[in-house]
CSV table of C-alpha atoms in Angstrom, one decimal:
chain,number,residue,atom,x,y,z
A,77,MET,CA,-52.6,-8.9,1.4
A,78,PRO,CA,-50.8,-5.5,2.0
A,79,PHE,CA,-47.1,-5.1,1.7
A,80,LYS,CA,-45.1,-3.9,4.6
A,81,SER,CA,-41.8,-2.2,3.9
A,82,LEU,CA,-38.5,-3.0,5.6
A,83,GLU,CA,-36.6,0.1,6.8
A,84,LEU,CA,-32.9,-0.7,6.2
A,85,ILE,CA,-30.6,-0.4,9.1
A,86,GLU,CA,-27.5,1.9,8.7
A,87,ASP,CA,-24.8,0.4,11.0
A,88,VAL,CA,-22.3,2.9,9.7
A,89,LYS,CA,-23.7,6.4,9.0
A,90,ILE,CA,-21.3,9.1,7.7
A,91,ASP,CA,-22.6,12.5,8.7
A,92,SER,CA,-20.2,14.6,6.6
A,93,ILE,CA,-16.8,14.6,4.9
A,94,ILE,CA,-14.3,17.1,6.2
A,95,THR,CA,-11.3,16.7,3.8
A,96,ILE,CA,-10.1,14.3,1.2
A,97,HIS,CA,-6.4,14.4,0.4
A,98,TYR,CA,-3.9,12.6,-1.8
A,99,PHE,CA,-0.4,13.8,-1.0
A,100,GLU,CA,3.0,13.3,-2.7
A,101,TYR,CA,5.5,14.4,-0.2
A,102,MET,CA,9.2,15.0,-0.2
A,103,SER,CA,11.4,12.5,1.7
A,104,ASP,CA,12.1,15.1,4.4
A,105,TYR,CA,8.5,16.1,5.0
A,106,SER,CA,7.4,16.6,8.6
A,107,PHE,CA,4.1,17.7,10.0
A,108,PRO,CA,4.2,18.9,13.6
A,109,GLY,CA,0.8,17.6,14.4
A,110,GLU,CA,-2.8,18.5,15.2
A,111,SER,CA,-6.0,17.3,16.9
A,112,HIS,CA,-9.6,17.9,15.9
A,113,ASP,CA,-13.1,16.7,16.8
A,114,PHE,CA,-13.7,14.4,14.0
A,115,TRP,CA,-12.3,11.0,12.7
A,116,GLU,CA,-9.4,10.8,10.3
A,117,PHE,CA,-7.5,8.0,8.6
A,118,LEU,CA,-4.2,7.9,6.8
A,119,CYS,CA,-3.2,5.2,4.3
A,120,VAL,CA,0.2,4.8,2.8
A,121,ASP,CA,-0.1,4.3,-1.0
A,122,LYS,CA,3.7,4.3,-1.5
A,123,GLY,CA,6.8,4.5,0.6
A,124,GLU,CA,6.6,4.7,4.4
A,125,VAL,CA,6.1,7.3,7.2
A,126,GLU,CA,6.5,7.7,11.0
A,127,ILE,CA,3.3,8.4,12.8
A,128,THR,CA,2.5,9.4,16.4
A,129,ALA,CA,-0.9,9.1,17.9
A,130,ASP,CA,-1.0,10.7,21.4
A,131,ASN,CA,1.9,8.9,23.0
A,132,ARG,CA,2.1,5.9,20.7
A,133,ALA,CA,4.6,5.8,17.7
A,134,TYR,CA,4.2,3.7,14.6
A,135,THR,CA,5.9,3.1,11.2
A,136,LEU,CA,3.5,2.8,8.4
A,137,LYS,CA,4.4,1.1,5.1
A,138,LYS,CA,2.7,0.7,1.8
A,139,GLY,CA,-0.8,-0.8,2.2
A,140,GLU,CA,-1.2,0.1,5.9
A,141,ILE,CA,-3.7,2.4,7.4
A,142,ILE,CA,-4.2,4.1,10.8
A,143,PHE,CA,-7.3,5.7,12.3
A,144,HIS,CA,-7.2,8.8,14.5
A,145,LYS,CA,-10.2,9.2,16.8
A,146,PRO,CA,-11.7,12.6,17.6
A,147,ASN,CA,-9.4,14.9,19.6
A,148,GLU,CA,-6.4,12.5,19.3
A,149,PHE,CA,-3.1,14.4,18.7
A,150,HIS,CA,-1.3,13.0,15.7
A,151,THR,CA,1.9,13.8,13.7
A,152,VAL,CA,3.4,12.4,10.5
A,153,ARG,CA,6.8,12.6,9.0
A,154,ALA,CA,8.7,10.9,6.2
A,155,ASN,CA,11.8,8.9,7.1
A,156,GLY,CA,14.3,11.0,5.2
A,157,LYS,CA,14.9,8.3,2.6
A,158,ILE,CA,11.6,7.4,0.8
A,159,ALA,CA,9.3,10.0,-0.6
A,160,PRO,CA,5.7,8.8,0.5
A,161,ASN,CA,2.4,9.0,-1.2
A,162,LEU,CA,-0.4,9.3,1.3
A,163,VAL,CA,-4.2,9.2,1.4
A,164,VAL,CA,-5.8,11.2,4.2
A,165,ILE,CA,-9.5,11.4,4.7
A,166,SER,CA,-11.4,13.0,7.6
A,167,PHE,CA,-15.0,12.6,8.3
A,168,ASP,CA,-17.8,12.9,11.0
A,169,CYS,CA,-19.3,9.7,12.2
A,170,THR,CA,-21.0,9.0,15.5
A,171,SER,CA,-22.1,5.4,14.9
A,172,PRO,CA,-21.4,3.1,17.9
A,173,CYS,CA,-19.4,0.8,15.6
A,174,MET,CA,-16.7,3.4,15.4
A,175,ASP,CA,-15.3,1.9,18.6
A,176,TYR,CA,-13.6,-0.7,16.3
A,177,PHE,CA,-11.4,2.0,14.9
A,178,GLN,CA,-10.0,3.4,18.1
A,179,ASP,CA,-6.2,3.0,18.2
A,180,LEU,CA,-6.5,0.9,15.0
A,181,LYS,CA,-3.5,0.4,12.8
A,182,THR,CA,-3.5,-2.4,10.3
A,183,SER,CA,-2.8,-3.5,6.7
A,184,ILE,CA,-5.5,-3.6,4.1
A,185,GLY,CA,-6.2,-5.7,1.1
A,186,GLU,CA,-7.2,-5.2,-2.5
A,187,THR,CA,-10.9,-4.6,-1.8
A,188,GLU,CA,-10.1,-1.8,0.6
A,189,ARG,CA,-7.5,-0.2,-1.5
A,190,ASN,CA,-10.0,-0.2,-4.4
A,191,LEU,CA,-12.6,1.5,-2.3
A,192,ILE,CA,-10.0,4.2,-1.3
A,193,ALA,CA,-9.1,4.7,-5.0
A,194,GLN,CA,-12.7,5.1,-5.9
A,195,ILE,CA,-13.1,7.8,-3.2
A,196,ILE,CA,-10.2,9.7,-4.6
A,197,TYR,CA,-11.4,9.3,-8.1
A,198,GLU,CA,-14.8,10.7,-7.4
A,199,ALA,CA,-13.3,13.5,-5.2
A,200,LYS,CA,-11.2,14.7,-8.2
A,201,ARG,CA,-14.4,15.0,-10.2
A,202,CYS,CA,-16.7,16.7,-7.6
A,203,ILE,CA,-14.3,18.8,-5.4
A,204,LYS,CA,-12.8,21.9,-6.9
A,205,THR,CA,-10.3,22.3,-4.0
A,206,PRO,CA,-6.9,20.6,-4.9
A,207,LEU,CA,-6.5,17.3,-3.1
A,208,ASN,CA,-2.8,17.9,-2.5
A,209,ASP,CA,-3.3,21.1,-0.5
A,210,PRO,CA,-2.5,20.4,3.2
A,211,GLN,CA,-4.0,23.7,4.3
A,212,THR,CA,-7.5,22.9,3.1
A,213,THR,CA,-10.1,23.6,5.8
A,214,GLU,CA,-13.1,23.6,3.5
A,215,MET,CA,-13.7,21.7,0.4
A,216,VAL,CA,-15.4,23.6,-2.4
A,217,ARG,CA,-17.9,21.8,-4.6
A,218,ASN,CA,-17.5,21.5,-8.4
A,219,GLN,CA,-20.8,22.6,-9.8
A,220,ASP,CA,-20.1,20.6,-13.0
A,221,ALA,CA,-19.5,17.3,-11.2
A,222,PRO,CA,-20.9,14.2,-12.6
A,223,PHE,CA,-24.3,13.0,-11.3
A,224,GLY,CA,-24.0,11.2,-7.9
A,225,SER,CA,-20.3,11.8,-7.3
A,226,GLU,CA,-20.7,13.1,-3.7
A,227,GLN,CA,-23.1,10.3,-2.9
A,228,LEU,CA,-20.7,7.7,-4.1
A,229,ILE,CA,-18.0,9.1,-1.9
A,230,LYS,CA,-20.2,8.5,1.0
A,231,ILE,CA,-21.2,5.0,-0.2
A,232,TYR,CA,-17.5,4.0,-0.8
A,233,LEU,CA,-16.4,5.3,2.6
A,234,GLN,CA,-19.2,3.5,4.4
A,235,ALA,CA,-18.3,0.3,2.4
A,236,LEU,CA,-14.7,0.7,3.4
A,237,LEU,CA,-15.5,1.0,7.1
A,238,ILE,CA,-18.0,-2.0,6.9
A,239,THR,CA,-15.4,-4.2,5.1
A,240,ILE,CA,-12.7,-3.4,7.8
A,241,ILE,CA,-15.1,-4.1,10.6
A,242,ARG,CA,-16.2,-7.4,9.0
A,243,ASN,CA,-12.6,-8.5,8.7
A,244,LEU,CA,-11.8,-7.5,12.2
A,245,GLN,CA,-14.7,-9.7,13.4
A,246,LEU,CA,-13.4,-12.6,11.3
A,247,GLY,CA,-9.9,-12.0,12.5
A,248,GLN,CA,-8.7,-11.5,9.0
A,249,TYR,CA,-8.3,-8.8,6.3
A,250,SER,CA,-9.3,-8.6,2.8
A,251,ALA,CA,-11.0,-12.0,2.3
A,252,PRO,CA,-10.1,-13.6,-1.0
A,253,ALA,CA,-12.5,-12.7,-3.8
A,254,ILE,CA,-14.3,-15.6,-5.6
A,255,LYS,CA,-13.3,-15.4,-9.2
A,256,SER,CA,-13.7,-17.5,-12.3
A,257,MET,CA,-10.7,-19.6,-13.3
A,258,LYS,CA,-10.3,-17.4,-16.4
A,259,LEU,CA,-10.3,-14.2,-14.4
A,260,LYS,CA,-7.9,-15.7,-11.8
A,261,SER,CA,-5.6,-16.9,-14.6
A,262,ASP,CA,-5.7,-13.4,-16.3
A,263,ASP,CA,-5.0,-11.7,-12.9
A,264,LEU,CA,-2.0,-14.0,-12.2
A,265,LEU,CA,-0.6,-13.3,-15.7
A,266,TYR,CA,-1.1,-9.5,-15.3
A,267,ASN,CA,0.6,-9.5,-11.9
A,268,LYS,CA,3.4,-11.5,-13.3
A,269,ILE,CA,4.0,-9.0,-16.1
A,270,THR,CA,3.6,-5.9,-14.0
A,271,THR,CA,6.2,-7.4,-11.5
A,272,TYR,CA,8.5,-8.0,-14.5
A,273,LEU,CA,8.1,-4.4,-15.7
A,274,GLU,CA,8.9,-3.1,-12.1
A,275,GLU,CA,12.0,-5.3,-12.0
A,276,HIS,CA,13.2,-3.9,-15.4
A,277,ILE,CA,12.2,-0.3,-14.8
A,278,ARG,CA,15.7,0.9,-15.5
A,279,GLU,CA,15.8,-0.7,-19.0
A,280,HIS,CA,14.4,0.1,-22.4
A,281,LEU,CA,11.8,-2.5,-23.1
A,282,THR,CA,9.9,-3.2,-26.4
A,283,ILE,CA,6.7,-5.0,-26.8
A,284,GLU,CA,8.6,-7.8,-28.5
A,285,THR,CA,11.0,-8.2,-25.5
A,286,ILE,CA,8.1,-8.2,-23.0
A,287,CYS,CA,6.2,-10.8,-25.1
A,288,HIS,CA,9.3,-13.0,-25.4
A,289,ASP,CA,10.3,-12.9,-21.7
A,290,ASN,CA,6.7,-13.6,-20.5
A,291,LEU,CA,5.6,-16.1,-23.1
A,292,ILE,CA,2.6,-14.1,-24.3
A,293,GLY,CA,1.4,-13.0,-27.6
A,294,ARG,CA,1.3,-9.4,-28.6
A,295,SER,CA,-2.5,-9.1,-29.0
A,296,GLN,CA,-3.1,-10.9,-25.7
A,297,LEU,CA,-0.6,-8.6,-23.9
A,298,GLN,CA,-2.3,-5.5,-25.2
A,299,LYS,CA,-5.7,-6.8,-24.5
A,300,LEU,CA,-4.7,-7.6,-20.9
A,301,PHE,CA,-3.4,-4.1,-20.2
A,302,ARG,CA,-6.3,-2.4,-21.9
A,303,GLU,CA,-8.8,-4.4,-19.7
A,304,HIS,CA,-6.8,-3.6,-16.5
A,305,ASP,CA,-5.5,0.0,-17.1
A,306,GLN,CA,-7.2,1.3,-20.3
A,307,CYS,CA,-3.8,1.7,-22.0
A,308,GLY,CA,-1.1,-0.2,-23.8
A,309,VAL,CA,1.7,-2.0,-22.0
A,310,ILE,CA,4.3,0.6,-23.2
A,311,ASP,CA,2.1,3.4,-22.0
A,312,TYR,CA,1.8,1.6,-18.6
A,313,PHE,CA,5.6,1.1,-18.5
A,314,SER,CA,6.2,4.8,-19.2
A,315,ARG,CA,3.9,5.7,-16.3
A,316,LEU,CA,5.8,3.4,-14.1
A,317,LYS,CA,9.1,5.2,-15.0
A,318,VAL,CA,7.6,8.6,-14.4
A,319,GLU,CA,6.2,7.5,-11.0
A,320,LEU,CA,9.6,6.4,-10.1
A,321,ALA,CA,11.1,9.7,-11.3
A,322,LYS,CA,8.6,11.7,-9.3
A,323,GLN,CA,9.7,9.7,-6.2
A,324,LEU,CA,13.3,10.3,-6.9
A,325,ILE,CA,12.7,14.1,-7.5
A,326,ARG,CA,10.9,14.3,-4.1
A,327,GLU,CA,13.8,12.4,-2.4
A,328,ASN,CA,16.1,15.2,-3.7
A,329,HIS,CA,19.3,13.2,-3.9
A,330,HIS,CA,19.8,13.3,-7.7
A,331,ASN,CA,19.6,15.9,-10.5
A,332,PHE,CA,17.3,15.5,-13.5
A,333,THR,CA,20.0,14.1,-15.7
A,334,GLN,CA,20.9,11.4,-13.2
A,335,ILE,CA,17.2,10.5,-12.7
A,336,SER,CA,16.8,10.3,-16.5
A,337,GLU,CA,19.6,7.9,-16.9
A,338,PHE,CA,18.6,5.9,-13.8
A,339,ILE,CA,15.3,5.1,-15.2
A,340,GLY,CA,16.6,4.1,-18.6
A,341,TYR,CA,16.2,7.3,-20.8
A,342,THR,CA,19.2,8.1,-23.1
A,343,SER,CA,18.1,11.7,-23.6
A,344,ILE,CA,17.0,14.1,-20.8
A,345,HIS,CA,14.9,16.0,-23.4
A,346,TYR,CA,12.9,12.8,-24.1
A,347,PHE,CA,12.5,12.2,-20.4
A,348,SER,CA,11.2,15.8,-19.9
A,349,ARG,CA,8.7,15.3,-22.8
A,350,GLN,CA,7.5,12.0,-21.4
A,351,PHE,CA,7.2,13.5,-17.9
A,352,LYS,CA,5.2,16.4,-19.2
A,353,LYS,CA,3.0,14.2,-21.3
A,354,ILE,CA,2.0,12.1,-18.3
A,355,THR,CA,1.9,14.6,-15.5
A,356,GLY,CA,1.2,17.9,-17.4
A,357,MET,CA,4.3,19.4,-15.9
A,358,THR,CA,8.0,19.4,-16.6
A,359,PRO,CA,10.3,17.8,-14.0
A,360,SER,CA,11.4,21.2,-12.8
A,361,GLU,CA,7.8,22.5,-12.5
A,362,TYR,CA,6.9,19.3,-10.6
A,363,ALA,CA,9.8,19.8,-8.2
A,364,SER,CA,8.8,23.4,-7.6
A,365,SER,CA,5.2,22.6,-7.0
A,366,ILE,CA,6.0,19.8,-4.5
A,367,LYS,CA,8.4,22.0,-2.6
A,368,VAL,CA,5.8,24.7,-2.3
A,369,ILE,CA,3.2,22.2,-1.0
A,370,SER,CA,5.6,20.6,1.4
A,371,ASP,CA,6.7,23.9,2.8
A,372,ARG,CA,3.0,24.8,3.6
A,373,LYS,CA,2.5,23.5,7.1
């Protein structure tokens, strides 16, 4: 009996990627606007921004996304208080299902955020053009990119669009994942501790203090963070501090000494060393680079 193949249907077909961006903007950033003949979405990773799309105005907060259809004029600006982190991805897609995304502004869940994070991760590996350059009109390939990076970007983007459409059809977003009780318990504990670290971001914490306050053993604590973040809990805490420092630098209301003290460092020199260790730049170099990027409109 001869076999007959089944040709798989592509409900969402991405024809090409135009740009992939991850921006860290100053709190006073303002983009006067543009329109183009391809799709674009903007997702807020941190902070919030004011958006216009044709004659509609929106406020987007962390975890929210907006789609701009082809030839729709759109602008974006920070609110003057919070320095935002934004993901902006533009692409060509003529699939009929893109009707779902016309005038769409919504919140997204963990599944969608993870897919966007995977797109950014692969883009950093296969695109030579800096992802934080707002003037990019053509992305340049990295000839030494890992095998399959570009294809993974396409796959993750298609999966993102499919996931959003399914949730729209169901009238919900980010349906809960089915996990084992062990994984669910570990995730709850991890979320509890990361929330604790965020709440104590201005303090000097030791592993012993974290263990005592969260009723967890040292080895279990380190194992939990290595599984989730591939680093120890103190390294994670240092990254949190530096991320807050970066936001404060972009908001431009405090000098480096004040920021250092605000996030719990007793020495500005130690703060500068930690900042450079994590970001590859000193605080002043970071401030200069962000100003240059924000001024390029």
